[in-house]
Amino acid sequence: MSPPFSLFNLLFIFISFSTSPYSAAAKSHNAPRDLVRSSCVHASYPNLCLRTLSSYAGPANTPRDLAQAAVKVSIARARKVSNYLNTLSGLKKKRERVALSDCIEQIYDSVDELSKTLGELKHLREETFGWQMSNAQTWVSAALTNEDTCLDGFHEVESKAKDDVKRKITNVARVTSNALYMINRLDESRGRPKLGH
């Protein structure tokens, strides 16, 4: 008769499995996904954050990586909207044309501010970290203001393009808001554990 299976044996099997190379590799492989999930949970638009950053192709192993990825997503979306706005040349009413012209300029400024932010995040240094984070927060906030101003300009406009413009600009504003959240998280962490690459 074989001895009964003891609690000790169960514990030994569990510990052996949880410390196996396969388990460690699985945990290591899921670490970026877990960082994205835990970082997006309190973002302004958590589902959009999770969707855009989970599908991001670059590294996302640190808060700095996530902040850079979020800004890159914002830049890409803003550029796409800018290209779209430049195709809307057939607006007939003066108010539509003025709103469009202002919006094109504001989105162009947003791309510029987001690009400066990305440059700052790529070159963070411990001795100037606070100043650099302040710059990044200011520029992303300005980009958000530009996007909101663009939306406001179309508020009184009646055109076929209005709904498309509002939807596209709202999407850019939301990913930009999430980027600001990621930058604020990075600032709170003071770049720990290391500023890295």
mmCIF file of C-alpha atoms in Angstrom:
data_model
loop_
_atom_site.group_PDB
_atom_site.id
_atom_site.type_symbol
_atom_site.label_atom_id
_atom_site.label_comp_id
_atom_site.label_asym_id
_atom_site.label_seq_id
_atom_site.Cartn_x
_atom_site.Cartn_y
_atom_site.Cartn_z
ATOM 1 C CA MET A 1 0.000 0.000 0.000
ATOM 2 C CA SER A 2 1.456 3.342 -1.051
ATOM 3 C CA PRO A 3 1.767 6.175 1.480
ATOM 4 C CA PRO A 4 -0.934 8.848 1.362
ATOM 5 C CA PHE A 5 -0.266 11.913 -0.726
ATOM 6 C CA SER A 6 0.689 14.539 1.816
ATOM 7 C CA LEU A 7 0.300 18.293 1.878
ATOM 8 C CA PHE A 8 4.094 18.457 1.830
ATOM 9 C CA ASN A 9 4.171 16.631 -1.532
ATOM 10 C CA LEU A 10 1.610 19.027 -2.999
ATOM 11 C CA LEU A 11 3.570 22.014 -1.783
ATOM 12 C CA PHE A 12 6.787 20.582 -3.251
ATOM 13 C CA ILE A 13 5.136 20.072 -6.663
ATOM 14 C CA PHE A 14 3.684 23.585 -6.642
ATOM 15 C CA ILE A 15 7.038 25.185 -5.727
ATOM 16 C CA SER A 16 8.868 23.111 -8.333
ATOM 17 C CA PHE A 17 6.471 24.173 -11.070
ATOM 18 C CA SER A 18 6.354 27.853 -10.083
ATOM 19 C CA THR A 19 10.163 28.115 -10.106
ATOM 20 C CA SER A 20 10.663 26.140 -13.314
ATOM 21 C CA PRO A 21 12.353 27.872 -16.280
ATOM 22 C CA TYR A 22 9.072 27.647 -18.213
ATOM 23 C CA SER A 23 7.228 29.519 -15.493
ATOM 24 C CA ALA A 24 9.936 32.190 -15.250
ATOM 25 C CA ALA A 25 9.927 32.637 -19.032
ATOM 26 C CA ALA A 26 6.138 32.960 -19.051
ATOM 27 C CA LYS A 27 6.264 35.579 -16.300
ATOM 28 C CA SER A 28 9.031 37.453 -18.122
ATOM 29 C CA HIS A 29 7.100 37.308 -21.404
ATOM 30 C CA ASN A 30 3.939 38.655 -19.757
ATOM 31 C CA ALA A 31 5.722 41.431 -17.825
ATOM 32 C CA PRO A 32 5.296 44.115 -20.551
ATOM 33 C CA ARG A 33 1.622 43.192 -20.994
ATOM 34 C CA ASP A 34 1.114 43.333 -17.225
ATOM 35 C CA LEU A 35 2.818 46.745 -17.087
ATOM 36 C CA VAL A 36 0.530 48.051 -19.832
ATOM 37 C CA ARG A 37 -2.544 46.673 -18.067
ATOM 38 C CA SER A 38 -1.597 48.036 -14.628
ATOM 39 C CA SER A 39 -0.595 51.404 -16.135
ATOM 40 C CA CYS A 40 -3.752 51.834 -18.212
ATOM 41 C CA VAL A 41 -6.181 50.988 -15.435
ATOM 42 C CA HIS A 42 -6.372 54.582 -14.183
ATOM 43 C CA ALA A 43 -5.805 56.371 -17.493
ATOM 44 C CA SER A 44 -8.432 58.835 -18.691
ATOM 45 C CA TYR A 45 -9.556 56.317 -21.336
ATOM 46 C CA PRO A 46 -8.424 52.917 -20.008
ATOM 47 C CA ASN A 47 -9.850 50.718 -22.792
ATOM 48 C CA LEU A 48 -8.336 52.897 -25.508
ATOM 49 C CA CYS A 49 -5.052 52.957 -23.572
ATOM 50 C CA LEU A 50 -4.986 49.184 -23.286
ATOM 51 C CA ARG A 51 -5.899 48.694 -26.940
ATOM 52 C CA THR A 52 -3.356 51.155 -28.348
ATOM 53 C CA LEU A 53 -0.440 50.263 -26.068
ATOM 54 C CA SER A 54 -0.998 46.490 -26.129
ATOM 55 C CA SER A 55 -0.716 46.521 -29.903
ATOM 56 C CA TYR A 56 2.280 48.874 -29.886
ATOM 57 C CA ALA A 57 5.211 47.173 -31.626
ATOM 58 C CA GLY A 58 8.084 48.744 -29.689
ATOM 59 C CA PRO A 59 9.398 47.942 -26.207
ATOM 60 C CA ALA A 60 7.101 48.587 -23.265
ATOM 61 C CA ASN A 61 9.114 47.327 -20.305
ATOM 62 C CA THR A 62 9.314 50.478 -18.183
ATOM 63 C CA PRO A 63 7.148 53.524 -17.421
ATOM 64 C CA ARG A 64 9.490 55.488 -19.695
ATOM 65 C CA ASP A 65 8.858 53.057 -22.576
ATOM 66 C CA LEU A 66 5.109 53.379 -22.028
ATOM 67 C CA ALA A 67 5.219 57.174 -21.962
ATOM 68 C CA GLN A 68 7.207 57.191 -25.214
ATOM 69 C CA ALA A 69 4.846 54.662 -26.804
ATOM 70 C CA ALA A 70 1.788 56.700 -25.785
ATOM 71 C CA VAL A 71 3.290 59.866 -27.282
ATOM 72 C CA LYS A 72 4.212 57.996 -30.489
ATOM 73 C CA VAL A 73 0.603 56.784 -30.776
ATOM 74 C CA SER A 74 -0.609 60.386 -30.341
ATOM 75 C CA ILE A 75 1.802 61.681 -32.980
ATOM 76 C CA ALA A 76 0.755 59.001 -35.473
ATOM 77 C CA ARG A 77 -2.949 59.700 -34.939
ATOM 78 C CA ALA A 78 -2.481 63.475 -35.105
ATOM 79 C CA ARG A 79 -0.534 63.155 -38.371
ATOM 80 C CA LYS A 80 -3.257 60.959 -39.808
ATOM 81 C CA VAL A 81 -5.903 63.530 -38.865
ATOM 82 C CA SER A 82 -3.748 66.320 -40.287
ATOM 83 C CA ASN A 83 -3.572 64.476 -43.616
ATOM 84 C CA TYR A 84 -7.336 63.943 -43.535
ATOM 85 C CA LEU A 85 -8.029 67.628 -42.799
ATOM 86 C CA ASN A 86 -5.865 68.649 -45.753
ATOM 87 C CA THR A 87 -8.163 66.642 -48.062
ATOM 88 C CA LEU A 88 -11.222 68.689 -47.037
ATOM 89 C CA SER A 89 -10.713 71.528 -49.480
ATOM 90 C CA GLY A 90 -14.236 71.663 -50.934
ATOM 91 C CA LEU A 91 -16.004 73.365 -48.018
ATOM 92 C CA LYS A 92 -18.326 76.049 -49.336
ATOM 93 C CA LYS A 93 -19.256 78.222 -46.362
ATOM 94 C CA LYS A 94 -16.790 80.734 -44.938
ATOM 95 C CA ARG A 95 -17.333 79.528 -41.352
ATOM 96 C CA GLU A 96 -16.465 75.957 -42.426
ATOM 97 C CA ARG A 97 -13.310 77.109 -44.229
ATOM 98 C CA VAL A 98 -12.164 79.217 -41.257
ATOM 99 C CA ALA A 99 -12.818 76.366 -38.796
ATOM 100 C CA LEU A 100 -10.928 73.954 -41.054
ATOM 101 C CA SER A 101 -7.994 76.330 -41.558
ATOM 102 C CA ASP A 102 -7.713 76.933 -37.806
ATOM 103 C CA CYS A 103 -8.000 73.223 -37.083
ATOM 104 C CA ILE A 104 -5.252 72.328 -39.576
ATOM 105 C CA GLU A 105 -2.945 74.839 -37.888
ATOM 106 C CA GLN A 106 -3.831 73.589 -34.395
ATOM 107 C CA ILE A 107 -3.230 69.942 -35.290
ATOM 108 C CA TYR A 108 0.055 70.888 -36.947
ATOM 109 C CA ASP A 109 1.042 72.620 -33.678
ATOM 110 C CA SER A 110 -0.046 69.522 -31.729
ATOM 111 C CA VAL A 111 2.220 67.288 -33.826
ATOM 112 C CA ASP A 112 5.098 69.716 -33.214
ATOM 113 C CA GLU A 113 4.495 69.790 -29.439
ATOM 114 C CA LEU A 114 4.144 66.011 -29.243
ATOM 115 C CA SER A 115 7.341 65.575 -31.265
ATOM 116 C CA LYS A 116 9.228 67.865 -28.858
ATOM 117 C CA THR A 117 7.811 65.799 -25.994
ATOM 118 C CA LEU A 118 9.052 62.564 -27.538
ATOM 119 C CA GLY A 119 12.502 64.087 -28.023
ATOM 120 C CA GLU A 120 12.576 65.085 -24.366
ATOM 121 C CA LEU A 121 11.487 61.617 -23.203
ATOM 122 C CA LYS A 122 14.202 59.968 -25.305
ATOM 123 C CA HIS A 123 16.931 62.029 -23.641
ATOM 124 C CA LEU A 124 15.961 62.042 -19.967
ATOM 125 C CA ARG A 125 18.819 62.601 -17.531
ATOM 126 C CA GLU A 126 18.718 62.275 -13.771
ATOM 127 C CA GLU A 127 20.135 65.749 -13.126
ATOM 128 C CA THR A 128 17.501 67.484 -15.313
ATOM 129 C CA PHE A 129 14.641 64.996 -14.918
ATOM 130 C CA GLY A 130 12.201 67.375 -13.176
ATOM 131 C CA TRP A 131 12.760 70.155 -15.703
ATOM 132 C CA GLN A 132 12.412 67.755 -18.650
ATOM 133 C CA MET A 133 9.207 66.275 -17.247
ATOM 134 C CA SER A 134 7.795 69.768 -16.765
ATOM 135 C CA ASN A 135 8.553 70.506 -20.436
ATOM 136 C CA ALA A 136 6.900 67.259 -21.543
ATOM 137 C CA GLN A 137 3.783 67.920 -19.451
ATOM 138 C CA THR A 138 3.522 71.493 -20.749
ATOM 139 C CA TRP A 139 3.843 70.458 -24.397
ATOM 140 C CA VAL A 140 1.342 67.591 -24.161
ATOM 141 C CA SER A 141 -1.113 69.858 -22.319
ATOM 142 C CA ALA A 142 -0.711 72.433 -25.093
ATOM 143 C CA ALA A 143 -1.356 69.725 -27.705
ATOM 144 C CA LEU A 144 -4.557 68.780 -25.856
ATOM 145 C CA THR A 145 -5.638 72.422 -25.766
ATOM 146 C CA ASN A 146 -5.066 72.709 -29.531
ATOM 147 C CA GLU A 147 -7.152 69.606 -30.156
ATOM 148 C CA ASP A 148 -9.975 70.918 -27.951
ATOM 149 C CA THR A 149 -9.829 74.317 -29.692
ATOM 150 C CA CYS A 150 -10.122 72.571 -33.046
ATOM 151 C CA LEU A 151 -13.254 70.766 -31.827
ATOM 152 C CA ASP A 152 -14.717 74.024 -30.520
ATOM 153 C CA GLY A 153 -14.202 75.637 -33.924
ATOM 154 C CA PHE A 154 -16.456 73.044 -35.537
ATOM 155 C CA HIS A 155 -19.152 73.357 -32.876
ATOM 156 C CA GLU A 156 -21.166 75.954 -34.817
ATOM 157 C CA VAL A 157 -20.371 74.508 -38.247
ATOM 158 C CA GLU A 158 -22.952 72.549 -40.221
ATOM 159 C CA SER A 159 -21.287 70.391 -42.835
ATOM 160 C CA LYS A 160 -21.075 66.800 -43.972
ATOM 161 C CA ALA A 161 -17.496 66.587 -42.732
ATOM 162 C CA LYS A 162 -18.291 67.854 -39.212
ATOM 163 C CA ASP A 163 -19.076 64.458 -37.673
ATOM 164 C CA ASP A 164 -15.978 62.848 -39.200
ATOM 165 C CA VAL A 165 -13.754 65.705 -38.047
ATOM 166 C CA LYS A 166 -15.209 65.584 -34.526
ATOM 167 C CA ARG A 167 -14.784 61.815 -34.290
ATOM 168 C CA LYS A 168 -11.176 61.892 -35.520
ATOM 169 C CA ILE A 169 -10.138 64.859 -33.372
ATOM 170 C CA THR A 170 -11.842 63.362 -30.316
ATOM 171 C CA ASN A 171 -9.861 60.153 -30.829
ATOM 172 C CA VAL A 172 -6.589 62.108 -31.072
ATOM 173 C CA ALA A 173 -7.491 64.092 -27.947
ATOM 174 C CA ARG A 174 -8.196 60.879 -26.043
ATOM 175 C CA VAL A 175 -4.892 59.194 -26.921
ATOM 176 C CA THR A 176 -3.132 62.482 -26.112
ATOM 177 C CA SER A 177 -4.881 62.590 -22.739
ATOM 178 C CA ASN A 178 -3.660 59.049 -22.094
ATOM 179 C CA ALA A 179 -0.138 60.101 -23.123
ATOM 180 C CA LEU A 180 -0.261 62.910 -20.551
ATOM 181 C CA TYR A 181 -1.337 60.385 -17.941
ATOM 182 C CA MET A 182 1.639 58.130 -18.787
ATOM 183 C CA ILE A 183 4.003 61.107 -18.570
ATOM 184 C CA ASN A 184 2.562 62.023 -15.161
ATOM 185 C CA ARG A 185 3.075 58.412 -14.020
ATOM 186 C CA LEU A 186 6.669 58.542 -15.194
ATOM 187 C CA ASP A 187 7.169 61.821 -13.340
ATOM 188 C CA GLU A 188 5.721 60.321 -10.146
ATOM 189 C CA SER A 189 8.084 57.350 -10.432
ATOM 190 C CA ARG A 190 10.992 59.794 -10.975
ATOM 191 C CA GLY A 191 12.115 57.503 -13.771
ATOM 192 C CA ARG A 192 12.739 54.562 -11.434
ATOM 193 C CA PRO A 193 13.978 51.873 -11.471
ATOM 194 C CA LYS A 194 16.402 53.474 -13.965
ATOM 195 C CA LEU A 195 16.021 55.979 -16.726
ATOM 196 C CA GLY A 196 17.476 53.281 -18.975
ATOM 197 C CA HIS A 197 18.321 53.496 -22.614
#
